Short mmCIF file of C-alpha atoms in Angstrom, two decimals:
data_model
loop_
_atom_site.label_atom_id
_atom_site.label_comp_id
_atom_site.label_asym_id
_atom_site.label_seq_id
_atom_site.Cartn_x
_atom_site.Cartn_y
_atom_site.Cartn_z
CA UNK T 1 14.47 25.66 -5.75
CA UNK T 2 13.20 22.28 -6.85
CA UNK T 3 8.88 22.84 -7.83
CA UNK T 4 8.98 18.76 -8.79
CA UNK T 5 6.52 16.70 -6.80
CA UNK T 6 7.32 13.04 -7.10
CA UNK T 7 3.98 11.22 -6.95
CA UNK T 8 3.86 7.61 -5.74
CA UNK T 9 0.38 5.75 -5.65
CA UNK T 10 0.71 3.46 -3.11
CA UNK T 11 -2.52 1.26 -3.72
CA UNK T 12 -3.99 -0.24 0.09
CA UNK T 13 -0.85 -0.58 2.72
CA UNK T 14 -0.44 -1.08 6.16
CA UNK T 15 -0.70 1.64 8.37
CA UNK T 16 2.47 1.42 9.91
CA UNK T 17 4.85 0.29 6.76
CA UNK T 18 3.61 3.94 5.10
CA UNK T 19 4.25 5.82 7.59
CA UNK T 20 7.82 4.12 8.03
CA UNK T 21 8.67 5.21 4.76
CA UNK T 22 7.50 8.71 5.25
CA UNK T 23 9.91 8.68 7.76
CA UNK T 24 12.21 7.60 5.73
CA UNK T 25 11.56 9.83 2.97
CA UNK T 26 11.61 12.43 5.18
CA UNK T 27 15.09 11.68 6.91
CA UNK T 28 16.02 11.99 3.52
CA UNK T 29 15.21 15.22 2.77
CA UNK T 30 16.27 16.68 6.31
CA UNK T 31 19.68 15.00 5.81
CA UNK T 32 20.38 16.68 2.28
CA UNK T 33 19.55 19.95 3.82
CA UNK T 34 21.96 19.51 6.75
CA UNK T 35 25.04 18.79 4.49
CA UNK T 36 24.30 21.38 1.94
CA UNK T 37 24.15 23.97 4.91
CA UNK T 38 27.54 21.95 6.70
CA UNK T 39 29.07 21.91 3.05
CA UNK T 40 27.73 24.92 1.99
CA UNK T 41 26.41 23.43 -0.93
CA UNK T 42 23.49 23.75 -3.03
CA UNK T 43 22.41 20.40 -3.57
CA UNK T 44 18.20 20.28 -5.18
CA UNK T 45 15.90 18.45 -2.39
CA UNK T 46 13.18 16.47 -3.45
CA UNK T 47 9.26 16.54 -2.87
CA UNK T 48 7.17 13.52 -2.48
CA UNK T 49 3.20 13.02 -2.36
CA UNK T 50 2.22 10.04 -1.66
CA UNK T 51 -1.48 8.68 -2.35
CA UNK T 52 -2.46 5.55 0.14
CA UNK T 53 -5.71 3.74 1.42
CA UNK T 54 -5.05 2.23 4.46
CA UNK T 55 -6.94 -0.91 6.27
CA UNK T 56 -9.11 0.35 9.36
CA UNK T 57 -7.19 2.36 11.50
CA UNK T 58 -7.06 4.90 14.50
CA UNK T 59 -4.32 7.10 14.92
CA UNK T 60 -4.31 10.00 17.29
CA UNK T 61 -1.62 13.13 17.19
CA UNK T 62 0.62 13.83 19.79
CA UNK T 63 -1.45 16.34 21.71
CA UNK T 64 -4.74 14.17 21.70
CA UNK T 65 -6.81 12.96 24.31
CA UNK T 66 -7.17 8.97 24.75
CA UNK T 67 -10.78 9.43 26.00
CA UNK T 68 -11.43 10.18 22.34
CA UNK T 69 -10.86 7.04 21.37
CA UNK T 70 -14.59 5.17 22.34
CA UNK T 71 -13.58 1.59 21.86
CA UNK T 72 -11.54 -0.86 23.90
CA UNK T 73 -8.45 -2.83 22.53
CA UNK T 74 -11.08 -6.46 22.29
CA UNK T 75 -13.28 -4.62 20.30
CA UNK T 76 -10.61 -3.04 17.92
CA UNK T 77 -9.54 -6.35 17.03
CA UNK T 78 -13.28 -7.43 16.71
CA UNK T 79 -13.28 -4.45 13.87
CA UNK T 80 -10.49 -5.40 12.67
CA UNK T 81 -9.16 -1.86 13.08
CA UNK T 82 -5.23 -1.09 14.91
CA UNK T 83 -4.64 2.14 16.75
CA UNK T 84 -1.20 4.15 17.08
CA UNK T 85 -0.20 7.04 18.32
CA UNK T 86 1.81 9.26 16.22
CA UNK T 87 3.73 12.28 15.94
CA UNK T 88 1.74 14.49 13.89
CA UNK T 89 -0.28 17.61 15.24
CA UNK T 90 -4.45 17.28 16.03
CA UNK T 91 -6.60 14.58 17.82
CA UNK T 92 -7.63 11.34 16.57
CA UNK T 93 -9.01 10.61 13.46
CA UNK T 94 -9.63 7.01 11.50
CA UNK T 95 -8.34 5.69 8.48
CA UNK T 96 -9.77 3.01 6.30
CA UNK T 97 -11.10 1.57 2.56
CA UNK T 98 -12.39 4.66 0.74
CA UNK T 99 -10.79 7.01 2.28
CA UNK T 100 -7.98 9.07 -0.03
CA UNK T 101 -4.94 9.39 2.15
CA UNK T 102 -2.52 12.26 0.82
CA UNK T 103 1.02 12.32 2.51
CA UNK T 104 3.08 15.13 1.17
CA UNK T 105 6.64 14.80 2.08
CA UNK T 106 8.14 18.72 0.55
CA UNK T 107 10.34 20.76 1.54
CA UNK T 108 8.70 23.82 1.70
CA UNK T 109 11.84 26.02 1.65
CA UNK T 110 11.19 25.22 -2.39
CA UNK T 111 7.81 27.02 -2.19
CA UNK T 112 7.68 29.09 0.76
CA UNK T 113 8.53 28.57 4.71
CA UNK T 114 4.62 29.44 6.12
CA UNK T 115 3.14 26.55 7.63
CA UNK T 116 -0.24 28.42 8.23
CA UNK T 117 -0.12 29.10 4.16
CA UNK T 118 0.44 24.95 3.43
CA UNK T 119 -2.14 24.50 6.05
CA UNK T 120 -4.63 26.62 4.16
CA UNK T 121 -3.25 25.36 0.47
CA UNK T 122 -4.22 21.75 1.73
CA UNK T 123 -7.66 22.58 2.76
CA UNK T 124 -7.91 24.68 -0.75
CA UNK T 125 -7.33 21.35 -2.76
CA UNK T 126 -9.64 19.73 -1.42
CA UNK T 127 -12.26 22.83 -1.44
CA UNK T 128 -11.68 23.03 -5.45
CA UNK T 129 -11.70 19.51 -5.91
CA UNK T 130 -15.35 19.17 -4.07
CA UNK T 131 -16.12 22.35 -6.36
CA UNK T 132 -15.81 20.38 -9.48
CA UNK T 133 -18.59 18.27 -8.08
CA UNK T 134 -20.92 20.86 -7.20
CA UNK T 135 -20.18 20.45 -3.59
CA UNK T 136 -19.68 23.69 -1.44
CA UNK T 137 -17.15 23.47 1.82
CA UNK T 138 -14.93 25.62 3.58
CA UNK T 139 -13.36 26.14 5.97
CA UNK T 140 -14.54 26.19 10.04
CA UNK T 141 -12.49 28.43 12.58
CA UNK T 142 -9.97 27.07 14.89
CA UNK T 143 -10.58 23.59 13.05
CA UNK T 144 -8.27 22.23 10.36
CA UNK T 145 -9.37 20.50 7.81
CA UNK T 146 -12.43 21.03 5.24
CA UNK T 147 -16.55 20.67 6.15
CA UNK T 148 -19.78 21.34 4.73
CA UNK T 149 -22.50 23.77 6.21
CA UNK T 150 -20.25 25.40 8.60
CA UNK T 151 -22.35 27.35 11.49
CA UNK T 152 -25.73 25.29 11.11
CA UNK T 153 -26.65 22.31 13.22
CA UNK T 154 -25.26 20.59 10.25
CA UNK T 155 -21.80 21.27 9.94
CA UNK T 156 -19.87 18.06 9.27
CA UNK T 157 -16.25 17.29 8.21
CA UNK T 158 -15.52 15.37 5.11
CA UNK T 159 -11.54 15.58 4.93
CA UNK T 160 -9.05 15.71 8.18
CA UNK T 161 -6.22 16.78 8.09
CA UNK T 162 -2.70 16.47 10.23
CA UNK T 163 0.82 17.70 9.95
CA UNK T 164 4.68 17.72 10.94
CA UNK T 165 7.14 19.29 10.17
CA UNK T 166 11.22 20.00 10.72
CA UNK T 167 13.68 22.57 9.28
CA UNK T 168 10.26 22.96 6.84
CA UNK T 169 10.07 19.68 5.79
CA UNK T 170 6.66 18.22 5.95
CA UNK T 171 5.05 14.87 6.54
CA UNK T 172 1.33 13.27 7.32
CA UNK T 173 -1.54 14.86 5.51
CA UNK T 174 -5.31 15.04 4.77
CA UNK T 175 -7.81 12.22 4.64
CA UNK T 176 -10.57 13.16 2.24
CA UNK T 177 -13.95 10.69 2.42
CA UNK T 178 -14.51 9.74 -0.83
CA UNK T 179 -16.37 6.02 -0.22
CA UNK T 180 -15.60 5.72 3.22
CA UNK T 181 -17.55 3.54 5.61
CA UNK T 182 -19.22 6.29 8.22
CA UNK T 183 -19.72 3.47 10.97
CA UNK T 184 -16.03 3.21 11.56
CA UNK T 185 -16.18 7.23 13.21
CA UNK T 186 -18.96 6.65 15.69
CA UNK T 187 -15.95 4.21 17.88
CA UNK T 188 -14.23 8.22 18.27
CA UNK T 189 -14.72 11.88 18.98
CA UNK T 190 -13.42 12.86 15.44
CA UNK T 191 -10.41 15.38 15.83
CA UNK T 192 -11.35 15.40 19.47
CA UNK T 193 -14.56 17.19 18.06
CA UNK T 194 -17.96 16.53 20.07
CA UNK T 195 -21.06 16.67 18.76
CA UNK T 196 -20.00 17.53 15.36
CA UNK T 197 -21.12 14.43 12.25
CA UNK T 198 -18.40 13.30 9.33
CA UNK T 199 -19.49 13.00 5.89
CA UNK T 200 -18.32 11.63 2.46
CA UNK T 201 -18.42 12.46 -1.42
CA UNK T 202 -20.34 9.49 -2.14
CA UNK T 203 -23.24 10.07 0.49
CA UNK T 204 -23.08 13.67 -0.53
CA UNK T 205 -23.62 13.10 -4.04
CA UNK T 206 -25.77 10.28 -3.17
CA UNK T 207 -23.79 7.66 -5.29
CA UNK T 208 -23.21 3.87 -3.95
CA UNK T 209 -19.71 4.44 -5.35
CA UNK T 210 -17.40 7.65 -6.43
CA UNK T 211 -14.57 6.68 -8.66
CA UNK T 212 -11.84 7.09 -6.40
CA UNK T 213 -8.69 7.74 -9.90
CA UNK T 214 -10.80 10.06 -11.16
CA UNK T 215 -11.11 12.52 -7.76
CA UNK T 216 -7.21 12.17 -7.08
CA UNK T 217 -6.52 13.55 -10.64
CA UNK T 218 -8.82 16.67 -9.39
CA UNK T 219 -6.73 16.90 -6.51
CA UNK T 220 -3.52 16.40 -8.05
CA UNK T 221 -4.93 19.17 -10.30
CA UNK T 222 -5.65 21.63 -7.82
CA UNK T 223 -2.64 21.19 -5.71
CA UNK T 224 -0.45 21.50 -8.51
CA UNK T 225 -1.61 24.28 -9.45
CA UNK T 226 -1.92 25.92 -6.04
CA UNK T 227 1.69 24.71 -5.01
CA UNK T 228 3.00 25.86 -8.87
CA UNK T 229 4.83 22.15 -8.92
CA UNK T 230 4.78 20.02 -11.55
CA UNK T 231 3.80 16.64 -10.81
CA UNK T 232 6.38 13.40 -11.56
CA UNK T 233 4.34 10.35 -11.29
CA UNK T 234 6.75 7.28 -10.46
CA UNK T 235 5.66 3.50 -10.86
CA UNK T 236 6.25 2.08 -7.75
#
């Protein structure tokens, strides 16, 4: 069992190049674990997590609803904003400048083969890591991802979250609001969620800006410790 996370900071990329190399990354992975179980060999599989911010962007999972999506393809481009539909589980959700995008690409067979349990240990980074700043979320039920005032009239979402996986071998992620622009989430029914607002850390904490290196070393914290890894930064 390999507990080594390979971190790679992306910086801002294109929607679409990232998630190409997920795919690639993650071809990788599934094709190491199909010879060692052809050759019977025991060959160590690697773990990635990959930290992005993408440009403005709508993406919506493969059982979403198109209605969700509030905004024709003329005023997309007016937003300068691109849409795709992808192969991850939920609705649609947006991507874009101050917004902390977290793809880990494991294989969970090196931690544990429960996909409800990663589920949870995603939303439990990001619960710890808005704990450092005073800020108290959970969980809502029957939604993934992580909100704030849960129950009340209230409630809003401050970090998405969407998954895949084969043979236990993850891809796609969480998108935590850190300085994100709210506007961009009134052009969609978040998650396929009515009536429900979005949030950030910044408006929370009422702050013009978070710094954006120091909340991904409280979530690289957190999920470290939660996932017992150790954490291999790599200079892309």
């Amino acid at each position: 069992m390999n507990k080594e996370i390979i971190l790679e900071d992306l910086g801002s990329r294109d929607y679409k190049e990232v998630w190409d190399y997920q795919e690639k990354l993650f071809k990788k992975i599934l094709d190491l674990k199909i010879r060692n179980r052809r050759e019977e060999l025991e060959l160590r599989t690697p773990n990635y997590l990959l930290f992005v911010e993408h440009p403005h962007v709508y993406t919506l999972g493969k059982s979403g609803d198109m209605s969700n999506l509030l905004i024709s393809e003329d005023q997309l481009k007016a937003k300068e904003a691109t849409f795709y539909k992808i192969n991850r589980g939920g609705d649609i959700t947006y991507h874009g400048p101050g917004q902390i995008v977290g793809y880990p690409i494991l294989d969970l067979e090196n931690f544990f083969t429960d996909i409800h349990k990663y589920l949870r240990l995603l939303e439990e980074t990001i619960i710890l890591t808005l704990q450092d700043y005073n800020i108290k979320s959970e969980r809502s039920p029957g939604e993934t991802g992580v909100w704030l005032d849960v129950g009340t009239p209230f409630a809003r979402k401050i970090c998405a979250m969407g998954v895949r996986a084969s043979r236990w071998v993850t891809m796609h992620g969480f998108a935590f609001n850190v300085n994100s622009n709210l506007g961009y989430f009134d052009n969609i029914v978040p998650c396929g969620i009515k009536e429900k607002a979005v949030t950030s850390l910044n408006v929370e904490l009422g702050q013009a800006k978070v710094d954006e290196n120091e909340v991904k070393q409280k979530i690289l914290t957190h999920f470290s410790n939660l996932f017992m890894a150790e954490i291999i930064k790599s200079d892309v």
